[in-house]
PDB file of C-alpha atoms in Angstrom:
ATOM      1  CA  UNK A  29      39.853  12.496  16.308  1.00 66.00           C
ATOM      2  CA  UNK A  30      40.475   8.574  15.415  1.00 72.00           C
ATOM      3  CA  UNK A  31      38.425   7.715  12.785  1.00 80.00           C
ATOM      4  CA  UNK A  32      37.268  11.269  11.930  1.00 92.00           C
ATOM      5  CA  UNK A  33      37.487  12.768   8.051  1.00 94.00           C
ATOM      6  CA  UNK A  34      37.254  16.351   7.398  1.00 95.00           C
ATOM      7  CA  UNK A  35      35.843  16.758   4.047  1.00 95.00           C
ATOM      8  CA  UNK A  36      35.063  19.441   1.528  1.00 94.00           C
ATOM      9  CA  UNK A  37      32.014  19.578  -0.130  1.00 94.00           C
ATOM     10  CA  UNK A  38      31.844  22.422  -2.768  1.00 93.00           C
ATOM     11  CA  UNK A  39      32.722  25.725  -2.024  1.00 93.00           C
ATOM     12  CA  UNK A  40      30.550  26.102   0.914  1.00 95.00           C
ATOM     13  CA  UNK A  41      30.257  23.146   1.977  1.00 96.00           C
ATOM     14  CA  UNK A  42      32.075  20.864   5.425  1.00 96.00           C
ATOM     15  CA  UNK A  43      31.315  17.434   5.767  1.00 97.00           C
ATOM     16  CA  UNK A  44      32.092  15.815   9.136  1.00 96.00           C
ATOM     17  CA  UNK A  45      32.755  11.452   8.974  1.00 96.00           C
ATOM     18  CA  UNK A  46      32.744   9.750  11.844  1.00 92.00           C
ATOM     19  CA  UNK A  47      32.702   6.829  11.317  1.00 89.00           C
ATOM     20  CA  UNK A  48      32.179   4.305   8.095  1.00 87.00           C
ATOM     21  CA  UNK A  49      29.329   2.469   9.917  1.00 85.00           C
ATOM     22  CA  UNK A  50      25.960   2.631  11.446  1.00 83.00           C
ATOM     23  CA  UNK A  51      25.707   3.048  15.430  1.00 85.00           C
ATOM     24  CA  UNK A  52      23.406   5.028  17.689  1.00 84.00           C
ATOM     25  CA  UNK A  53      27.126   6.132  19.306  1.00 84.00           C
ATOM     26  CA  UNK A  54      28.550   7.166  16.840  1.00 88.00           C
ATOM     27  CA  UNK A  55      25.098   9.339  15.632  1.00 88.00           C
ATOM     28  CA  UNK A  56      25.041  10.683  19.376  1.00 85.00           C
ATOM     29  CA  UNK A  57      28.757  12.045  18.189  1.00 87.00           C
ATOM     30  CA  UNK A  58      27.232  13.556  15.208  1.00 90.00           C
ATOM     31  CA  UNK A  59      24.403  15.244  16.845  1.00 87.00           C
ATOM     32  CA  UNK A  60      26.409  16.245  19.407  1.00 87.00           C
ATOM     33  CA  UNK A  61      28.706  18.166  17.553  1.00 92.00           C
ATOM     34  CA  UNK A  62      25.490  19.368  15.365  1.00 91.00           C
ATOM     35  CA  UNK A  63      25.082  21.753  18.787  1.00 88.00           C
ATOM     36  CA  UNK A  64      28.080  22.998  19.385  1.00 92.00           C
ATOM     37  CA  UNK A  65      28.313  24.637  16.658  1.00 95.00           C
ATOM     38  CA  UNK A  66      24.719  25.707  16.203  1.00 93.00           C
ATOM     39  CA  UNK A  67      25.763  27.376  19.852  1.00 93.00           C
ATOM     40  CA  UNK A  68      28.454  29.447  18.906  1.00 92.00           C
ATOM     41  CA  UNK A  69      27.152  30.365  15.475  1.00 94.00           C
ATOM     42  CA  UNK A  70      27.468  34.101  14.907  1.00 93.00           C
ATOM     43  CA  UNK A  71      25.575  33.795  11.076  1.00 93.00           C
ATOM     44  CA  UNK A  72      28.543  32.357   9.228  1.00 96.00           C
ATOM     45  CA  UNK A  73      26.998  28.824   9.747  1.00 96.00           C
ATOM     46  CA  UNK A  74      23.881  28.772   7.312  1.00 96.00           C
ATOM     47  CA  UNK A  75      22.789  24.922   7.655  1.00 94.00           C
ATOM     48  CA  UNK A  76      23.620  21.427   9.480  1.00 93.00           C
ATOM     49  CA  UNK A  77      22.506  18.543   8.407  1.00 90.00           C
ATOM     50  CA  UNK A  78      23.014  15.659  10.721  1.00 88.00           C
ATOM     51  CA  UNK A  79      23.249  12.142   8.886  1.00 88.00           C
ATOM     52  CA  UNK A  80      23.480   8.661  10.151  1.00 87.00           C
ATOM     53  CA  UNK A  81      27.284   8.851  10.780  1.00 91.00           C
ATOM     54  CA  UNK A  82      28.279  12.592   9.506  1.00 93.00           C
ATOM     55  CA  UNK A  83      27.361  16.499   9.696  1.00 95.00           C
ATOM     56  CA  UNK A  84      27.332  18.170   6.506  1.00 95.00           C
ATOM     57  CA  UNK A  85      27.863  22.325   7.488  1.00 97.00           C
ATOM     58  CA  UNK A  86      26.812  24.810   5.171  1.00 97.00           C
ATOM     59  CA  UNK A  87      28.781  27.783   5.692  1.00 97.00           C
ATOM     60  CA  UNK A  88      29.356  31.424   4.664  1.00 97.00           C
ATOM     61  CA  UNK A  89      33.280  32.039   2.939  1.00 96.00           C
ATOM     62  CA  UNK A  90      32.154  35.762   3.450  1.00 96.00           C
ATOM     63  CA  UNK A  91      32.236  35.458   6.942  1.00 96.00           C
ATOM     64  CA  UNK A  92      34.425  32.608   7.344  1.00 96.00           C
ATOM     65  CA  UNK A  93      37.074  30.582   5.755  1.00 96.00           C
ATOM     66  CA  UNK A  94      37.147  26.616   5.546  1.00 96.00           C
ATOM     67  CA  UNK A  95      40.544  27.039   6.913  1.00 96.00           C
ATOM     68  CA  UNK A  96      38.631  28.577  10.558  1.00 96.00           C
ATOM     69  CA  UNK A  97      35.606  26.147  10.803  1.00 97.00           C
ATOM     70  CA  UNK A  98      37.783  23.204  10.062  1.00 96.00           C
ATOM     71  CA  UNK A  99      39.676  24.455  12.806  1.00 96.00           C
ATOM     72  CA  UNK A 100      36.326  25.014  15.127  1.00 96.00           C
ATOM     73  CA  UNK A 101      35.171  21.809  14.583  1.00 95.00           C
ATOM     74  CA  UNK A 102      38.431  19.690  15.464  1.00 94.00           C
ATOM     75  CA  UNK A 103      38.701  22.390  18.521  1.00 93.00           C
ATOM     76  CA  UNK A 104      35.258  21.384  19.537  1.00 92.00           C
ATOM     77  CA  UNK A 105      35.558  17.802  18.952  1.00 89.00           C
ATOM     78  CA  UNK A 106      38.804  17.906  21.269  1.00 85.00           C
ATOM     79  CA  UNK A 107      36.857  19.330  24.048  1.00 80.00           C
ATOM     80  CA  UNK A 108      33.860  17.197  24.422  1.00 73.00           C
ATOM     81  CA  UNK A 109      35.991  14.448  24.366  1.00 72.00           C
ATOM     82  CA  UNK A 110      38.223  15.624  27.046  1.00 62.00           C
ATOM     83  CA  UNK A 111      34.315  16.706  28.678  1.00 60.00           C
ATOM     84  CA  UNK A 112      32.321  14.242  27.979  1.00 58.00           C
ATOM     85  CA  UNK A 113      29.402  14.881  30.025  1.00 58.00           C
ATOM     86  CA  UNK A 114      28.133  11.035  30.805  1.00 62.00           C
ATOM     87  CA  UNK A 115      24.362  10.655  30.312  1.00 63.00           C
ATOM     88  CA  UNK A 116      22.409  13.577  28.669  1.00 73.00           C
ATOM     89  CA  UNK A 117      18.658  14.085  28.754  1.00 79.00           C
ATOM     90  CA  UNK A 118      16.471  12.767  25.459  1.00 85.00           C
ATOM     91  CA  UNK A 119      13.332  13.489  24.044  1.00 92.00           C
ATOM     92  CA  UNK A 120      10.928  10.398  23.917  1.00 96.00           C
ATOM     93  CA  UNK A 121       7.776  11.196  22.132  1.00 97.00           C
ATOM     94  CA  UNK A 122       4.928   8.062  22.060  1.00 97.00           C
ATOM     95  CA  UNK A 123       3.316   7.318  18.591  1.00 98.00           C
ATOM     96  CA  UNK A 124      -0.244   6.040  18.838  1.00 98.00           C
ATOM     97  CA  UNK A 125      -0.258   3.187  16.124  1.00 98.00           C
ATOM     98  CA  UNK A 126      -3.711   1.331  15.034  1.00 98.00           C
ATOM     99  CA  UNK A 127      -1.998  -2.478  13.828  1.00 98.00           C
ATOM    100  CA  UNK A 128      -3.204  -4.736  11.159  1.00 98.00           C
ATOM    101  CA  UNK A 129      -6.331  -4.373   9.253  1.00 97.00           C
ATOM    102  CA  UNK A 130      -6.965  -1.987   6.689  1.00 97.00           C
ATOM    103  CA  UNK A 131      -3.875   0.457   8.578  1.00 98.00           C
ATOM    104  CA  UNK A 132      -1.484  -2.513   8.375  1.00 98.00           C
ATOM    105  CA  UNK A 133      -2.409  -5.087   5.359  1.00 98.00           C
ATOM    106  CA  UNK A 134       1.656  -6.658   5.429  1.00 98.00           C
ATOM    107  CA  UNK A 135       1.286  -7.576   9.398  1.00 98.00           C
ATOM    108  CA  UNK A 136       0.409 -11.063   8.538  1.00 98.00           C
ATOM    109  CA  UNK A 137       3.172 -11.648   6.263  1.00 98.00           C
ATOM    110  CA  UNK A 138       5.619  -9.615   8.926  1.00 98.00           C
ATOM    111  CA  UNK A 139       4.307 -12.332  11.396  1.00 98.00           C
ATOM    112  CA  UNK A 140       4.500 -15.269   8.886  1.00 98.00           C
ATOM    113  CA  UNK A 141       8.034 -14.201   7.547  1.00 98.00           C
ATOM    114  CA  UNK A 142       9.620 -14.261  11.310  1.00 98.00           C
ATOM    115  CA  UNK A 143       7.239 -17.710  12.044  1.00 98.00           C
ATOM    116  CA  UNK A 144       5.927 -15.908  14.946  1.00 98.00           C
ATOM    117  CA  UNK A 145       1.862 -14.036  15.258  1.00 98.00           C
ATOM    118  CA  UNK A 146       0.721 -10.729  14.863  1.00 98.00           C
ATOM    119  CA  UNK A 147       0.484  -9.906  18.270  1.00 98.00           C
ATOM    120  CA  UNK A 148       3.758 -10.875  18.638  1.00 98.00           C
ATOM    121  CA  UNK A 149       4.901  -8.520  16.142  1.00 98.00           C
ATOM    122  CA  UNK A 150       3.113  -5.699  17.630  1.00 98.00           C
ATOM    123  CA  UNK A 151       4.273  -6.553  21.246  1.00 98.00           C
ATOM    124  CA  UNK A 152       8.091  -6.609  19.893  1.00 98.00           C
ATOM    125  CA  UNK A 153       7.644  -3.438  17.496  1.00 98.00           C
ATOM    126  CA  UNK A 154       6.141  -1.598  20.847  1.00 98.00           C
ATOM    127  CA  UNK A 155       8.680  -2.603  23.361  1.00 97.00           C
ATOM    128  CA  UNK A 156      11.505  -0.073  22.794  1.00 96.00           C
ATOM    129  CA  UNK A 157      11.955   3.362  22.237  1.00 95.00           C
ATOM    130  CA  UNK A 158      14.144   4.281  18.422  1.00 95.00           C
ATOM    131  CA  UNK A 159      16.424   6.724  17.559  1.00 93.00           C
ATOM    132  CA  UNK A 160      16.165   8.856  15.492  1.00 93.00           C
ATOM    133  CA  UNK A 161      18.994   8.804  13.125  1.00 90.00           C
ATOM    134  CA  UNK A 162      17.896  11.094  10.263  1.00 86.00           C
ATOM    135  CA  UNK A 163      14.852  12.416   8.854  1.00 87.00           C
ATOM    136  CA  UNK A 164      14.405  12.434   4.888  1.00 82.00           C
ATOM    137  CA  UNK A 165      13.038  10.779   1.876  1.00 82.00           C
ATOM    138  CA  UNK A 166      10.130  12.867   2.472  1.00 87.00           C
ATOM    139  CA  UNK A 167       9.538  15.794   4.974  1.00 87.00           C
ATOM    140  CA  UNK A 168       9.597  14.549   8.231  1.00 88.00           C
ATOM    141  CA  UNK A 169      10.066  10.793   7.990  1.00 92.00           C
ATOM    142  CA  UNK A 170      12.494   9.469  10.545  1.00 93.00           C
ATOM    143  CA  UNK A 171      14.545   6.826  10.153  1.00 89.00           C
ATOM    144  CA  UNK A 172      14.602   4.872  13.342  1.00 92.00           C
ATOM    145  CA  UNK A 173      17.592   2.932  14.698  1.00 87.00           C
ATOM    146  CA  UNK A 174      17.018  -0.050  17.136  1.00 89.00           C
ATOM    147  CA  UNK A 175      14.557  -2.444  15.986  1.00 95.00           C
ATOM    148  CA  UNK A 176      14.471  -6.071  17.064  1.00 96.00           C
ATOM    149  CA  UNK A 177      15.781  -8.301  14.141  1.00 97.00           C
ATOM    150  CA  UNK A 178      12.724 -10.753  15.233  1.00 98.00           C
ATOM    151  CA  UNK A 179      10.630  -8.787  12.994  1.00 98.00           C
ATOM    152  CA  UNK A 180      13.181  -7.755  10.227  1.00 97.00           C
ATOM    153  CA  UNK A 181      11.656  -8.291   6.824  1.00 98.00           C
ATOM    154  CA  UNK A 182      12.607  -7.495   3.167  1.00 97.00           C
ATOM    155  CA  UNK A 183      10.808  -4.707   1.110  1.00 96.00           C
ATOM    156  CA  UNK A 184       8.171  -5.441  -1.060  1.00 96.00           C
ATOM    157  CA  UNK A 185       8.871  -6.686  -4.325  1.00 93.00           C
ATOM    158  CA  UNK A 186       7.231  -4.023  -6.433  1.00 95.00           C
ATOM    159  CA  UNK A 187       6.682  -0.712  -4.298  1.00 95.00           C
ATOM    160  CA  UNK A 188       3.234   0.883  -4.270  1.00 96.00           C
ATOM    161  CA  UNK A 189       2.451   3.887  -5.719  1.00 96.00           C
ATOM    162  CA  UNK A 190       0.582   5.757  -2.846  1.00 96.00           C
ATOM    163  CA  UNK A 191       0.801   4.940   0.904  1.00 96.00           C
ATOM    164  CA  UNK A 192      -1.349   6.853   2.605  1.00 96.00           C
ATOM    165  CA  UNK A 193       0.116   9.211   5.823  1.00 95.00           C
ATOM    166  CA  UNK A 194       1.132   8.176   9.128  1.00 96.00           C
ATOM    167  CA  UNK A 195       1.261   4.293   7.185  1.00 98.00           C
ATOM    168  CA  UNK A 196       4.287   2.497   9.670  1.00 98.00           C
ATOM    169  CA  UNK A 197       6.492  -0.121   7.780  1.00 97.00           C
ATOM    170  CA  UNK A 198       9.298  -2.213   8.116  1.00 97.00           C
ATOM    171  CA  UNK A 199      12.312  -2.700   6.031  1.00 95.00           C
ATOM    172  CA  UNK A 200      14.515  -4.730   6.424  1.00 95.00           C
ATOM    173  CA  UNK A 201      16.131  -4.048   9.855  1.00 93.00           C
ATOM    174  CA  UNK A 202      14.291  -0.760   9.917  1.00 92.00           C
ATOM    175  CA  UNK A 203      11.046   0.983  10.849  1.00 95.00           C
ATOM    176  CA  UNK A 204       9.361   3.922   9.921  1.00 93.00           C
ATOM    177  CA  UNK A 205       6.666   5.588   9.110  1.00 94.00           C
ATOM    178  CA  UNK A 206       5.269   7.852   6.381  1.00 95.00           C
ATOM    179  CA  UNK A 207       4.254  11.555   7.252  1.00 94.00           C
ATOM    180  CA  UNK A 208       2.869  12.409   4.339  1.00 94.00           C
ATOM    181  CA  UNK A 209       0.923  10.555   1.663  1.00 94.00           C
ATOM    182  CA  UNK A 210       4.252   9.368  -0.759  1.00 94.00           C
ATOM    183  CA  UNK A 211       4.846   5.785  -3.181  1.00 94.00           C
ATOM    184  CA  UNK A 212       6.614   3.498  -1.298  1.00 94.00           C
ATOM    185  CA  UNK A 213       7.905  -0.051  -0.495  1.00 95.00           C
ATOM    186  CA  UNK A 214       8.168  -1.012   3.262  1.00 96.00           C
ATOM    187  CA  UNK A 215       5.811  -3.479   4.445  1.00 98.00           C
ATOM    188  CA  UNK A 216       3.178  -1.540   6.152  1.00 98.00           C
ATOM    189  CA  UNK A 217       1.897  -2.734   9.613  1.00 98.00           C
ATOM    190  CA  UNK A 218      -0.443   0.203  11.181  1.00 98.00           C
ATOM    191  CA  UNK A 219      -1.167   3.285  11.007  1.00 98.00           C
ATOM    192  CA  UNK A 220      -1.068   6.477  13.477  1.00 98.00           C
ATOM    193  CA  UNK A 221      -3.378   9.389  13.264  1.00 97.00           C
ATOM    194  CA  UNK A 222      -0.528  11.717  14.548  1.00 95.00           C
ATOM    195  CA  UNK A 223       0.620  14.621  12.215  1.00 92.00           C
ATOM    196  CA  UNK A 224       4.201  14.374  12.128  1.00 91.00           C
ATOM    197  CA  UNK A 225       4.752  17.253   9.716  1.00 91.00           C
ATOM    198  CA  UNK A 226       2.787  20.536   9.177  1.00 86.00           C
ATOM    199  CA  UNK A 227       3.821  22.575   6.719  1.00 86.00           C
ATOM    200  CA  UNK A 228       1.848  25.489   8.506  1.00 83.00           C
ATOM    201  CA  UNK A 229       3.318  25.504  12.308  1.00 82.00           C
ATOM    202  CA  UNK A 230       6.376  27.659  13.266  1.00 83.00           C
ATOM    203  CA  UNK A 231       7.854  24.232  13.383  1.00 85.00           C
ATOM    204  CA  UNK A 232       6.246  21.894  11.070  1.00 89.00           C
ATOM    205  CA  UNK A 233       8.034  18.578  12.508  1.00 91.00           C
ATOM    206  CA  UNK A 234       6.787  16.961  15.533  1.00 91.00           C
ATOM    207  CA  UNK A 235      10.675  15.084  16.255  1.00 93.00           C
ATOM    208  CA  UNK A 236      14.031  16.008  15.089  1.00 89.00           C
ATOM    209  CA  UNK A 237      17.048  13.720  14.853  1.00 86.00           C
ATOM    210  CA  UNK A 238      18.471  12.665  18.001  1.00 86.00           C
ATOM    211  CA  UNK A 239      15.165  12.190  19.805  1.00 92.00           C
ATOM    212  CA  UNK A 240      13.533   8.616  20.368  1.00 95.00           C
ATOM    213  CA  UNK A 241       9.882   7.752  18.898  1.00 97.00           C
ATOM    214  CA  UNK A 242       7.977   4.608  20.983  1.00 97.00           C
ATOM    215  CA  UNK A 243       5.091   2.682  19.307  1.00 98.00           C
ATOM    216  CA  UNK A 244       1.827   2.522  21.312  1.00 98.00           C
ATOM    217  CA  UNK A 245      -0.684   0.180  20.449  1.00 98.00           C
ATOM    218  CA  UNK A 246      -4.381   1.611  19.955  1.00 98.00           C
ATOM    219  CA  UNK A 247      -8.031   0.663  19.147  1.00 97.00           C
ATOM    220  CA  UNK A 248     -10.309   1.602  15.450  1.00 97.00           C
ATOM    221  CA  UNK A 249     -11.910   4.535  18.125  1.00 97.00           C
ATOM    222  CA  UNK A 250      -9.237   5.568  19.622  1.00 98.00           C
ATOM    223  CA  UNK A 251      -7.488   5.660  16.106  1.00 98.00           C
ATOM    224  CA  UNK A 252     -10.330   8.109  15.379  1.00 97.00           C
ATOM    225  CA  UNK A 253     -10.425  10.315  18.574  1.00 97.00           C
ATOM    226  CA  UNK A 254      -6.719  11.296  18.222  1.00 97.00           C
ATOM    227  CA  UNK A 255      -7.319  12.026  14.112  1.00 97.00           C
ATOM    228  CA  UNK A 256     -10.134  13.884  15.135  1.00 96.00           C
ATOM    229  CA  UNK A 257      -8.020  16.102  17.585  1.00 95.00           C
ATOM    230  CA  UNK A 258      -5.198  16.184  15.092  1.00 93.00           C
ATOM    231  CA  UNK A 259      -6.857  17.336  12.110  1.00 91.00           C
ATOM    232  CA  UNK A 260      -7.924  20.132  14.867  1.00 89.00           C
ATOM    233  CA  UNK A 261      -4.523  21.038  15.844  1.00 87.00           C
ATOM    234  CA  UNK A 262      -5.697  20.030  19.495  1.00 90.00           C
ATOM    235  CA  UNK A 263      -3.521  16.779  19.654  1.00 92.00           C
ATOM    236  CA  UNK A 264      -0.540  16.829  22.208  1.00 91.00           C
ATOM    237  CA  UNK A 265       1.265  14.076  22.374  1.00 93.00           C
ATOM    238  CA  UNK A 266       2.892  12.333  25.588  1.00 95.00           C
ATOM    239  CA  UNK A 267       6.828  12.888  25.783  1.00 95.00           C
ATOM    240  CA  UNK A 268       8.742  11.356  28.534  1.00 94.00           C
ATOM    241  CA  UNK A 269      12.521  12.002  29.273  1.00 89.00           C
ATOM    242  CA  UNK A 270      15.225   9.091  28.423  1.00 87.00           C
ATOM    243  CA  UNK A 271      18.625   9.264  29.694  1.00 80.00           C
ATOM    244  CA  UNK A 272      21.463   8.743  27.273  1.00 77.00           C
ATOM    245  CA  UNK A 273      25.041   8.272  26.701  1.00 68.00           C
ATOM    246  CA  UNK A 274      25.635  12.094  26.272  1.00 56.00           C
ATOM    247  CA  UNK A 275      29.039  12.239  25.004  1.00 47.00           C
ATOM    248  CA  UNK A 276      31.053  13.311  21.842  1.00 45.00           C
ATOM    249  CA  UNK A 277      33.407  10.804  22.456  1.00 41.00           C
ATOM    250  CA  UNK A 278      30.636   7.690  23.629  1.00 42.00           C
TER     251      UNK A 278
END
């Protein structure tokens, strides 16, 4: 529990800090307790929401008191820390992305911002997996943890009104990209035809937080093949297994 706040937020509100700073640990903790109590929730829990470093939970006070689930969660906390598991199985789901060109017109200033080329910031952009932190901003965009400070570069200056979907930036430290058609101001660098959001599936996002996204380089034509098969709701993409510091208390 070092470290940890218990805070209210509003009558039916619990928010969970642990920690004042950004680390894929320290989300891991987060999402991890995000579980637990999703698993023993009889109806009195009505929402999570996992952040980069807390859990806001939405709860019931007709079924039950802050006084219990503040309880639950420091009980819970106290047990995966006396069980932390060790490594735990995550999702990693690949992201065709089309670089440069019309899909990515801030690539060359990416490249000369760092001093290094464009296929240099596509190989270093496509070499890791990311976390997912959170999603937000707009439905379904993830905010990644984990990219290479080789390619960090500032926003843009003045944002742009309309970026068109599946657009992937950088800001900053961080990448991204945008499922649905939204103003924004990361530099953009390609573009994938994958839908990550659809409003009309029993589950309209294609990640949550806590799984990993990796970047995969792809052709104009394949670019088009995969929109073609998304658009039809045909699309599957290729998810591979990762295995994590599993923990509460990693």
């Amino acid at each position: 529990m070092e470290g940890v706040r218990i805070l209210a937020a509003g009558e039916q509100g619990l928010v969970v800090e642990f920690a004042n700073k950004i680390e894929a640990g320290i989300n891991r903790q987060v999402h991890r307790l995000s579980g637990l109590l999703l698993q023993q929730n009889q109806g009195e829990i009505k929402e999570v929401v996992p952040t980069y470093r807390s859990l806001l939970v939405y709860f019931d006070p007709a079924q039950i008191t802050r006084k219990l689930l503040t309880d639950r969660v420091i009980s819970l906390i106290h047990a995966a820390a006396d069980d932390d598991s060790g490594l735990a199985v995550a999702k990693v789901i690949s992201i065709p992305v089309c670089y440069g060109g019309e899909f990515g017109p801030d690539i060359a200033y990416v490249a000369q911002h760092n001093g290094i080329t464009e296929a240099e910031v596509i190989q270093i952009h496509t070499s890791v997996p990311y976390l997912v932190y959170m999603l937000g901003f707009t439905p379904g965009f993830p905010y990644l943890g984990g990219m290479s400070e080789k390619i960090a570069t500032p926003r843009l200056q003045k944002p742009r009104t309309c970026i068109p979907a599946g657009s992937v930036g950088i800001a900053g430290s961080q990448t991204g990209f945008y499922p649905v058609e939204s103003p924004g101001g990361w530099q953009l660098i390609g573009r994938t035809p994958v839908k990550a959001f659809n409003p009309k599936a029993d589950n309209p996002f294609l990640f949550a937080a806590g799984d990993y996204l990796q970047f995969q380089p792809i052709g104009v034509s394949e670019y088009e093949e995969i929109a073609a098969k998304a658009a039809a709701g045909l699309y599957q993409p290729v998810i591979r297994d990762l295995k994590v510091k599993g923990g509460l208390n990693s």
